[in-house]
Amino acid sequence: DQMLQSLEKRGINKEAQVTPLEFLTKVSSSSPPVTPEAGIVTRSFCRTFYGELPLSDEERTQTEQAIKTIKKQCVEKL
């Protein structure tokens, strides 16, 4: 949710019918792209939500850092 809210500030909105991976493609084509960070968050989301698997401490840290980076990038681009 944090990533989606940040991206909305840049005008990148996720429609309800779009899958997380389809949305990642949309984010990848944004200017400037936030693909590496969005990819980390999307993979973590899919793993925990769809796969019902917990994140390791390292994965959790990577995901949190990716969200911070996305938030910073979105604020800078306003």
Coordinates of C-alpha atoms in Angstrom, one line a residue:
D1 CA 0.0 0.0 0.0
Q2 CA 2.8 2.4 0.8
M3 CA 4.4 1.9 -2.6
L4 CA 1.0 2.3 -4.4
Q5 CA 0.3 5.6 -2.4
S6 CA 3.7 7.0 -3.3
L7 CA 3.4 6.1 -7.0
E8 CA -0.1 7.7 -7.1
K9 CA 1.6 11.0 -6.2
R10 CA 3.5 10.6 -9.5
G11 CA 0.4 9.8 -11.4
I12 CA 1.0 6.1 -11.6
N13 CA -2.2 4.5 -10.5
K14 CA -3.0 0.8 -10.2
E15 CA -6.4 -0.2 -11.5
A16 CA -8.2 -3.0 -9.5
Q17 CA -8.2 -5.5 -12.3
V18 CA -4.5 -5.2 -12.9
T19 CA -2.3 -7.9 -11.4
P20 CA 0.8 -6.9 -9.4
L21 CA 3.1 -8.1 -12.2
E22 CA 1.1 -6.2 -14.8
F23 CA 1.4 -3.1 -12.7
L24 CA 5.2 -3.6 -12.4
T25 CA 5.4 -3.5 -16.2
K26 CA 3.5 -0.1 -16.1
V27 CA 5.9 1.2 -13.4
S28 CA 8.9 0.0 -15.5
S29 CA 7.8 2.2 -18.4
S30 CA 7.3 5.3 -16.2
S31 CA 9.7 8.1 -16.4
P32 CA 12.0 7.9 -14.5
P33 CA 11.4 4.2 -13.7
V34 CA 11.5 2.8 -10.2
T35 CA 11.8 -0.7 -11.5
P36 CA 14.4 -2.3 -9.2
E37 CA 12.7 -1.1 -6.0
A38 CA 9.2 -1.7 -7.3
G39 CA 10.3 -5.2 -8.3
I40 CA 11.5 -6.0 -4.8
V41 CA 8.3 -4.8 -3.2
T42 CA 6.1 -6.6 -5.8
R43 CA 8.0 -9.9 -5.3
S44 CA 7.7 -9.6 -1.5
F45 CA 4.0 -8.8 -1.8
C46 CA 3.3 -11.8 -4.1
R47 CA 5.4 -14.1 -1.8
T48 CA 3.5 -13.1 1.3
F49 CA 0.0 -12.5 -0.1
Y50 CA -0.4 -15.2 -2.7
G51 CA 2.2 -17.7 -1.6
E52 CA 1.5 -17.1 2.1
L53 CA 5.2 -17.4 2.8
P54 CA 7.0 -15.3 5.4
L55 CA 9.9 -13.0 4.4
S56 CA 13.3 -13.6 5.9
D57 CA 14.8 -10.8 7.9
E58 CA 17.0 -9.9 4.9
E59 CA 14.0 -9.8 2.6
R60 CA 12.1 -7.7 5.0
T61 CA 15.0 -5.3 5.3
Q62 CA 15.3 -5.1 1.5
T63 CA 11.6 -4.5 1.1
E64 CA 11.6 -1.7 3.7
Q65 CA 14.6 0.0 2.1
A66 CA 12.9 -0.3 -1.3
I67 CA 9.8 1.4 0.0
K68 CA 11.9 4.2 1.5
T69 CA 13.6 4.7 -1.8
I70 CA 10.4 4.8 -3.7
K71 CA 8.9 7.3 -1.3
K72 CA 12.0 9.5 -1.6
Q73 CA 11.9 9.3 -5.4
C74 CA 8.2 10.2 -5.6
V75 CA 8.6 13.2 -3.3
E76 CA 11.6 14.5 -5.3
K77 CA 9.7 14.2 -8.6
L78 CA 6.8 16.4 -7.4

